[in-house]
């Protein structure tokens, strides 16, 4: 929920698990190519944001984005609603880059700049969440896809097409993420439906 | 409602600070104190001026980030709440409100209303934990602990580490903070074996970091948003005496 309407989320356990396996390994040196690349990417991003000359506070765009996702990509979603969100996210990003104002410098604590960086992350995340929701044309878990329901209005899974766990690979800003799937195989139980009536 | 705010501005840890005046109008009484700061900040963005830096996170009284001195009191005029739980209806229409950061040597100002409270983390790292794995929550009846003790430990662990106790203390002492941690753990079987060592380590760290000593004034208990009492300081002192034996 917080991820949906605010863009904050809790890292999955897989990440600390991955990092824990690296304890004891030497850290990459600050002179290394990887470090310098990462650093210059961050500096570029901050410089671009600090140059924004508008007068609209970042909060304004953050709230709008939260509202969009809440409306169309929340617990209940439809193909039409989800498809309409993607161009709206693009539009919102364009007006953010045109109208947002970030006073102050990037050399001291600057909370407006922090907010802008977070908003950019949230824009990326919101595209991914919407893409994923569009892809899964079934009702599953706590999410209800309106096209996928029984005659009584119960959630309808589509196990023949979607019985897998999925992870999306980030391919870079504005690149389409790549889907990786792993089938869910149940050996000892029969998968059934839960009824809420 | 209408308010005049005098807000502490300070560009950085070593800069000279000053009060800046902000006039606000048409504020709803249901605006929270932090929302009022947001309103002022949005106005500043429109003008192209730097916004007021202040800390906040949960905005529901559980994280301890939002501590401010409001009209001379930590977390404002009400008892038992944090700054984020304070609403403008609590003030008089037209009232002048002075807003300052925590004032204490051990919490240096980072910018405007934002202070560095990492000293608390360092005290915690010195001993504010149980150093063996005790597993997940055990079956309640298997624990040799009375209900009264469990409740008392729970009261102490309500501390959110906001720093109001330090900010309100004329000595800048962190005794109530340390006491709440020591008390919460020493009252329960998992934390008891290390109680004395913990008290000694945390007090030594507190002293080393420049917090003052306790002279039993009790302003910390008056200003604690979680109503933690100085009785826990008495327990901390007892544990400390034990560790001297
Ligand atoms: S913002 Fe978390 S306690 Fe106030």
Coordinates of C-alpha atoms and ligand atoms in Angstrom, one line a residue:
Chain A
X1 CA 0.0 0.0 0.0
X2 CA 2.8 2.4 0.9
X3 CA 4.6 1.5 -2.3
X4 CA 1.5 2.1 -4.3
X5 CA 0.4 5.5 -3.0
X6 CA 3.7 6.9 -1.7
X7 CA 6.5 5.2 -3.5
X8 CA 8.2 3.9 -0.3
X9 CA 8.7 0.2 0.0
X10 CA 10.6 -2.3 2.2
X11 CA 13.5 -4.1 0.6
X12 CA 12.8 -7.8 0.2
X13 CA 14.8 -10.2 2.3
X14 CA 16.6 -11.4 -0.8
X15 CA 18.7 -8.2 -0.9
X16 CA 20.2 -8.4 2.6
X17 CA 20.6 -12.1 2.0
X18 CA 22.6 -11.4 -1.1
X19 CA 24.7 -8.8 0.7
X20 CA 25.3 -11.0 3.7
X21 CA 27.0 -13.5 1.4
X22 CA 29.5 -10.8 0.5
X23 CA 30.6 -10.0 4.1
X24 CA 34.4 -10.2 4.2
X25 CA 34.9 -9.6 0.5
X26 CA 36.9 -6.5 -0.3
X27 CA 34.8 -3.4 -1.0
X28 CA 35.2 -1.9 -4.5
X29 CA 37.7 0.9 -4.5
X30 CA 36.6 4.5 -5.0
X31 CA 39.1 4.7 -7.8
X32 CA 37.5 1.8 -9.6
X33 CA 35.6 2.2 -12.9
X34 CA 32.3 0.9 -11.4
X35 CA 32.5 3.4 -8.6
X36 CA 33.3 6.4 -10.8
X37 CA 30.5 5.5 -13.2
X38 CA 28.0 5.2 -10.5
X39 CA 29.1 8.5 -8.9
X40 CA 29.0 10.4 -12.1
X41 CA 25.5 9.1 -12.8
X42 CA 24.3 10.3 -9.4
X43 CA 26.0 13.7 -9.9
X44 CA 24.4 14.1 -13.3
X45 CA 21.0 13.4 -11.9
X46 CA 21.4 15.8 -9.0
X47 CA 22.8 18.6 -11.3
X48 CA 19.8 18.2 -13.7
X49 CA 17.3 18.3 -10.8
X50 CA 19.0 21.3 -9.1
X51 CA 18.7 23.2 -12.4
X52 CA 14.9 23.0 -12.4
X53 CA 13.6 26.6 -12.4
X54 CA 9.9 26.3 -11.9
X55 CA 7.7 27.4 -9.0
X56 CA 5.6 24.3 -8.2
X57 CA 6.7 22.3 -5.1
X58 CA 7.7 18.6 -5.6
X59 CA 5.0 17.5 -3.2
X60 CA 2.4 18.6 -5.7
X61 CA 3.6 16.0 -8.3
X62 CA 4.2 13.4 -5.7
X63 CA 0.6 13.6 -4.5
X64 CA -0.8 13.5 -8.0
X65 CA 1.2 10.4 -8.8
X66 CA 0.0 8.7 -5.6
X67 CA -3.6 9.6 -6.6
X68 CA -3.2 8.2 -10.1
X69 CA -1.9 4.9 -8.9
X70 CA -4.4 4.7 -6.0
X71 CA -7.2 5.2 -8.5
X72 CA -6.1 2.8 -11.3
X73 CA -3.5 0.4 -10.0
X74 CA -4.8 -0.4 -6.5
X75 CA -6.5 -3.5 -5.1
X76 CA -9.1 -3.4 -7.9
X77 CA -7.8 -2.7 -11.4
X78 CA -8.9 -3.1 -15.0
X79 CA -7.0 -3.3 -18.3
X80 CA -8.5 0.0 -19.4
X81 CA -7.6 1.8 -16.3
X82 CA -4.1 0.5 -16.1
X83 CA -3.4 1.3 -19.8
X84 CA -4.6 4.8 -19.2
X85 CA -2.2 5.4 -16.4
X86 CA 1.0 4.9 -18.3
X87 CA 0.6 8.0 -20.6
X88 CA -0.6 10.0 -17.6
X89 CA 2.6 9.1 -15.7
X90 CA 4.6 10.3 -18.7
X91 CA 2.7 13.5 -18.8
X92 CA 3.1 14.0 -15.1
X93 CA 6.9 13.5 -15.4
X94 CA 7.0 16.0 -18.2
X95 CA 5.2 18.7 -16.2
X96 CA 7.4 17.9 -13.2
X97 CA 10.5 18.6 -15.2
X98 CA 9.0 21.8 -16.6
X99 CA 7.2 23.3 -13.6
X100 CA 8.9 22.0 -10.5
X101 CA 11.1 24.4 -8.4
X102 CA 13.9 23.2 -6.2
X103 CA 15.4 26.1 -4.3
X104 CA 18.7 25.9 -2.4
X105 CA 21.9 24.2 -3.3
X106 CA 23.0 20.7 -3.7
X107 CA 26.0 21.3 -1.4
X108 CA 24.0 21.3 1.9
X109 CA 21.1 19.4 3.3
X110 CA 18.3 20.1 0.8
X111 CA 15.0 18.4 1.5
X112 CA 13.3 19.6 -1.7
X113 CA 16.1 18.0 -3.7
X114 CA 15.7 14.8 -1.7
X115 CA 12.0 14.8 -2.4
X116 CA 12.7 15.3 -6.1
X117 CA 15.1 12.3 -6.2
X118 CA 12.5 10.2 -4.4
X119 CA 9.8 11.3 -6.8
X120 CA 11.9 10.2 -9.8
X121 CA 12.4 6.8 -8.2
X122 CA 8.7 6.7 -7.6
X123 CA 8.0 7.5 -11.3
X124 CA 10.2 4.6 -12.3
X125 CA 8.5 2.3 -9.8
X126 CA 5.0 3.4 -10.8
X127 CA 5.7 2.5 -14.4
X128 CA 6.9 -0.9 -13.3
X129 CA 4.0 -1.6 -11.0
X130 CA 1.5 -0.6 -13.8
X131 CA 3.3 -2.7 -16.4
X132 CA 3.3 -5.7 -14.1
X133 CA -0.4 -5.3 -13.2
X134 CA -1.3 -5.0 -16.9
X135 CA 0.6 -8.1 -17.7
X136 CA -1.1 -10.3 -15.1
X137 CA -4.6 -10.6 -16.6
X138 CA -6.0 -12.6 -13.7
X139 CA -7.2 -11.8 -10.2
X140 CA -4.6 -13.1 -7.8
X141 CA -3.8 -12.8 -4.1
X142 CA -5.3 -9.6 -2.8
X143 CA -5.6 -8.0 -6.2
X144 CA -8.8 -8.0 -8.2
X145 CA -8.7 -7.6 -11.9
X146 CA -12.2 -6.7 -12.9
X147 CA -12.2 -8.6 -16.2
X148 CA -11.2 -11.8 -14.3
X149 CA -14.1 -12.7 -12.0
X150 CA -16.7 -15.4 -11.7
X151 CA -20.4 -14.9 -12.3
X152 CA -20.8 -14.3 -8.5
X153 CA -18.1 -11.6 -8.5
X154 CA -15.4 -13.8 -6.9
X155 CA -11.8 -13.4 -7.9
X156 CA -10.8 -15.7 -10.8
X157 CA -7.3 -16.9 -11.1
X158 CA -5.9 -18.2 -14.4
X159 CA -3.5 -20.9 -13.4
X160 CA -2.8 -22.2 -16.9
X161 CA -1.2 -18.8 -17.8
X162 CA 0.0 -17.2 -14.6
X163 CA 1.0 -19.9 -12.1
X164 CA 4.5 -18.5 -11.6
X165 CA 6.4 -16.0 -9.5
X166 CA 7.8 -13.1 -11.6
X167 CA 10.7 -10.7 -11.3
X168 CA 11.3 -7.8 -13.6
X169 CA 14.8 -6.9 -14.6
X170 CA 15.5 -3.2 -14.8
X171 CA 17.0 -2.3 -18.2
X172 CA 17.7 1.3 -17.6
X173 CA 15.6 4.5 -17.5
X174 CA 12.9 4.4 -20.2
X175 CA 13.8 0.9 -21.3
X176 CA 11.1 -1.8 -21.1
X177 CA 11.8 -4.1 -18.1
X178 CA 12.4 -7.7 -18.9
X179 CA 10.2 -10.4 -17.3
X180 CA 11.7 -13.4 -15.6
X181 CA 9.4 -16.2 -14.4
X182 CA 9.7 -19.3 -12.2
X183 CA 6.8 -21.7 -12.4
X184 CA 5.1 -22.6 -9.1
X185 CA 5.0 -26.4 -8.8
X186 CA 2.8 -27.9 -6.1
X187 CA 3.7 -31.6 -5.5
X188 CA 1.7 -32.4 -2.4
X189 CA -1.4 -30.2 -2.5
X190 CA -4.2 -29.5 -4.8
X191 CA -4.4 -25.8 -5.5
X192 CA -8.0 -24.6 -4.8
X193 CA -9.9 -21.3 -4.7
X194 CA -10.9 -19.4 -1.6
X195 CA -14.4 -18.1 -1.4
X196 CA -15.2 -14.9 0.4
X197 CA -18.9 -15.5 0.8
Chain B
X1 CA -7.0 30.8 11.8
X2 CA -4.1 33.2 11.7
X3 CA -0.7 32.7 13.2
X4 CA 2.6 34.4 13.4
X5 CA 5.5 32.0 13.4
X6 CA 9.0 32.8 14.5
X7 CA 11.1 30.0 13.1
X8 CA 14.8 29.3 13.8
X9 CA 16.9 29.4 10.6
X10 CA 20.5 28.2 10.6
X11 CA 22.2 27.4 7.3
X12 CA 24.6 24.8 8.8
X13 CA 26.2 23.5 11.9
X14 CA 28.6 26.3 12.2
X15 CA 26.5 29.2 10.8
X16 CA 25.0 31.8 13.0
X17 CA 21.2 31.3 13.4
X18 CA 18.4 33.8 13.6
X19 CA 14.6 33.8 13.9
X20 CA 12.6 34.4 10.7
X21 CA 9.0 35.6 10.9
X22 CA 6.2 34.0 8.8
X23 CA 2.6 35.3 8.8
X24 CA 0.0 32.6 8.0
X25 CA -3.6 33.2 7.3
X26 CA -6.7 31.0 6.6
X27 CA -5.2 28.0 8.4
X28 CA -7.7 25.3 9.4
X29 CA -7.7 24.3 13.0
X30 CA -7.4 20.7 11.8
X31 CA -4.0 21.4 10.2
X32 CA -1.3 19.5 12.0
X33 CA 1.8 21.5 13.1
X34 CA 4.0 19.8 10.5
X35 CA 1.4 20.4 7.8
X36 CA 1.6 24.1 8.7
X37 CA 5.4 23.9 8.1
X38 CA 4.7 22.2 4.8
X39 CA 2.3 25.1 3.8
X40 CA 5.0 27.6 4.6
X41 CA 7.6 25.6 2.7
X42 CA 5.4 25.4 -0.4
X43 CA 5.1 29.1 -0.2
X44 CA 8.9 29.4 0.0
X45 CA 9.3 27.2 -3.1
X46 CA 6.9 29.4 -5.0
X47 CA 9.1 32.4 -4.1
X48 CA 12.2 30.5 -5.0
X49 CA 13.6 30.7 -1.4
X50 CA 15.1 27.9 0.6
X51 CA 12.7 25.8 2.6
X52 CA 12.8 25.2 6.3
X53 CA 14.6 21.9 7.0
X54 CA 12.9 19.8 9.7
X55 CA 12.8 16.1 10.4
X56 CA 9.7 13.9 10.2
X57 CA 8.8 10.4 9.1
X58 CA 5.8 8.5 10.5
X59 CA 3.6 11.5 11.4
X60 CA 1.8 9.3 13.9
X61 CA 3.9 9.5 17.0
X62 CA 5.9 6.3 16.7
X63 CA 9.3 7.2 15.0
X64 CA 10.6 10.0 17.2
X65 CA 11.9 12.1 14.3
X66 CA 9.8 15.2 14.6
X67 CA 10.9 16.8 17.9
X68 CA 10.7 20.6 17.9
X69 CA 10.7 23.2 20.7
X70 CA 7.4 25.0 20.4
X71 CA 6.8 28.0 22.6
X72 CA 9.5 26.9 24.9
X73 CA 8.3 23.3 25.3
X74 CA 9.5 20.1 23.6
X75 CA 6.7 18.8 21.3
X76 CA 4.6 21.9 22.1
X77 CA 2.1 22.8 24.8
X78 CA 0.3 19.4 25.2
X79 CA 1.4 16.4 27.3
X80 CA 1.9 12.9 26.0
X81 CA 2.1 13.7 22.3
X82 CA 4.8 14.3 19.7
X83 CA 5.0 17.4 17.4
X84 CA 3.4 15.5 14.6
X85 CA 0.3 14.9 16.8
X86 CA -0.2 18.5 17.5
X87 CA -2.9 20.5 15.7
X88 CA -3.3 24.2 15.2
X89 CA -6.7 24.3 17.0
X90 CA -4.6 23.9 20.2
X91 CA -3.4 27.5 19.7
X92 CA -5.3 30.8 19.9
X93 CA -6.2 32.6 16.7
X94 CA -3.5 35.2 16.0
X95 CA -1.1 33.6 18.5
X96 CA 2.6 34.1 18.0
X97 CA 4.4 30.7 18.0
X98 CA 8.2 30.3 18.4
X99 CA 9.7 27.2 16.9
X100 CA 13.3 26.1 17.7
X101 CA 15.3 22.9 17.2
X102 CA 16.3 20.8 20.2
X103 CA 18.8 22.8 22.2
X104 CA 21.5 20.6 23.5
X105 CA 25.2 20.3 22.9
X106 CA 25.0 16.6 22.2
X107 CA 22.5 17.2 19.4
X108 CA 24.3 19.7 17.1
X109 CA 22.0 21.5 14.6
X110 CA 22.4 20.2 11.0
X111 CA 20.2 22.8 9.4
X112 CA 17.3 25.0 10.6
X113 CA 15.1 22.8 12.8
X114 CA 17.0 19.6 12.1
X115 CA 19.5 18.2 14.6
X116 CA 21.9 15.3 14.6
X117 CA 20.6 12.7 17.1
X118 CA 23.2 10.0 16.2
X119 CA 24.5 10.1 19.8
X120 CA 21.4 8.1 20.8
X121 CA 22.4 5.4 18.2
X122 CA 25.9 5.3 19.6
X123 CA 24.5 4.8 23.2
X124 CA 22.3 2.0 21.9
X125 CA 25.2 0.3 20.1
X126 CA 27.1 0.4 23.4
X127 CA 24.7 -1.9 25.1
X128 CA 21.0 -1.3 24.4
X129 CA 20.4 -4.9 23.3
X130 CA 20.4 -8.5 24.3
X131 CA 23.5 -10.1 22.9
X132 CA 22.2 -13.7 22.6
X133 CA 19.5 -15.0 20.3
X134 CA 16.4 -15.6 22.4
X135 CA 14.2 -16.7 19.5
X136 CA 10.8 -15.3 18.6
X137 CA 8.0 -14.5 21.0
X138 CA 7.7 -17.4 23.4
X139 CA 4.4 -18.9 24.7
X140 CA 3.3 -16.4 27.3
X141 CA 2.8 -18.9 30.1
X142 CA 6.2 -20.4 29.8
X143 CA 7.9 -17.2 30.9
X144 CA 8.7 -16.7 34.5
X145 CA 7.5 -13.2 34.7
X146 CA 4.6 -11.5 36.4
X147 CA 2.1 -9.4 34.6
X148 CA 3.1 -6.3 36.5
X149 CA 6.7 -6.6 35.5
X150 CA 5.9 -7.3 31.8
X151 CA 3.7 -4.2 31.8
X152 CA 6.4 -2.1 33.4
X153 CA 8.9 -3.3 30.8
X154 CA 6.4 -2.5 28.1
X155 CA 5.9 1.0 29.5
X156 CA 9.6 1.6 29.4
X157 CA 10.0 0.3 25.9
X158 CA 7.4 2.9 24.7
X159 CA 10.4 5.3 24.3
X160 CA 10.7 6.4 20.7
X161 CA 14.1 8.0 21.1
X162 CA 12.9 11.5 20.2
X163 CA 15.3 13.3 22.5
X164 CA 12.8 15.5 24.3
X165 CA 14.2 14.4 27.6
X166 CA 17.7 15.6 26.7
X167 CA 16.3 18.8 25.1
X168 CA 14.3 19.7 28.2
X169 CA 17.0 18.9 30.8
X170 CA 19.0 21.8 32.1
X171 CA 22.0 19.5 32.3
X172 CA 21.4 18.0 28.8
X173 CA 21.3 14.6 30.4
X174 CA 20.1 11.5 28.5
X175 CA 19.2 9.6 31.7
X176 CA 15.6 9.1 30.9
X177 CA 16.4 7.7 27.5
X178 CA 19.1 5.3 28.8
X179 CA 16.9 4.4 31.8
X180 CA 14.0 3.4 29.5
X181 CA 16.2 1.1 27.6
X182 CA 17.9 -0.4 30.6
X183 CA 14.6 -0.8 32.5
X184 CA 12.8 -2.4 29.6
X185 CA 15.4 -5.0 29.2
X186 CA 16.4 -5.7 32.8
X187 CA 12.8 -6.4 33.8
X188 CA 12.4 -9.3 31.5
X189 CA 14.2 -12.7 31.7
X190 CA 15.9 -12.3 28.3
X191 CA 17.6 -9.1 29.3
X192 CA 18.2 -9.6 33.0
X193 CA 21.6 -11.5 32.9
X194 CA 23.3 -8.6 31.2
X195 CA 21.5 -5.8 33.1
X196 CA 24.5 -4.5 35.1
X197 CA 26.9 -4.7 32.2
X198 CA 24.4 -2.9 30.0
X199 CA 23.9 -0.1 32.5
X200 CA 27.6 0.5 32.9
X201 CA 28.3 0.5 29.1
X202 CA 25.4 2.8 28.2
X203 CA 26.2 5.3 31.0
X204 CA 29.9 5.3 30.1
X205 CA 28.9 6.0 26.5
X206 CA 26.4 8.7 27.4
X207 CA 29.1 10.5 29.5
X208 CA 31.7 10.1 26.7
X209 CA 29.4 11.7 24.2
X210 CA 29.0 14.9 26.2
X211 CA 25.5 14.4 27.8
X212 CA 25.2 15.9 31.3
X213 CA 24.5 14.2 34.6
X214 CA 21.1 13.8 36.2
X215 CA 20.3 16.1 39.2
X216 CA 16.8 14.7 39.7
X217 CA 14.8 17.7 38.4
X218 CA 12.3 15.6 36.5
X219 CA 11.6 17.9 33.6
X220 CA 12.3 14.9 31.3
X221 CA 9.3 13.1 32.7
X222 CA 7.2 16.2 32.2
X223 CA 8.1 16.5 28.6
X224 CA 8.3 12.9 27.5
X225 CA 5.7 12.3 24.8
X226 CA 5.4 8.7 25.9
X227 CA 5.0 9.6 29.6
X228 CA 8.0 7.6 30.7
X229 CA 8.6 8.2 34.4
X230 CA 11.8 8.9 36.4
X231 CA 11.1 5.7 38.3
X232 CA 13.0 4.0 35.5
X233 CA 16.0 6.2 36.3
X234 CA 15.9 4.8 39.9
X235 CA 16.1 1.3 38.4
X236 CA 19.0 2.4 36.1
X237 CA 20.8 3.7 39.2
X238 CA 20.3 0.5 41.0
X239 CA 21.6 -1.6 38.1
X240 CA 24.5 0.8 37.9
X241 CA 25.3 0.3 41.7
X242 CA 25.1 -3.5 41.2
X243 CA 27.7 -3.4 38.5
X244 CA 30.1 -1.6 40.9
X245 CA 30.1 -4.4 43.4
Ligands
LIG1 S1 7.0 12.1 12.7 FE1 7.3 10.2 13.7 S2 7.0 10.7 15.8 FE2 6.5 12.5 14.7

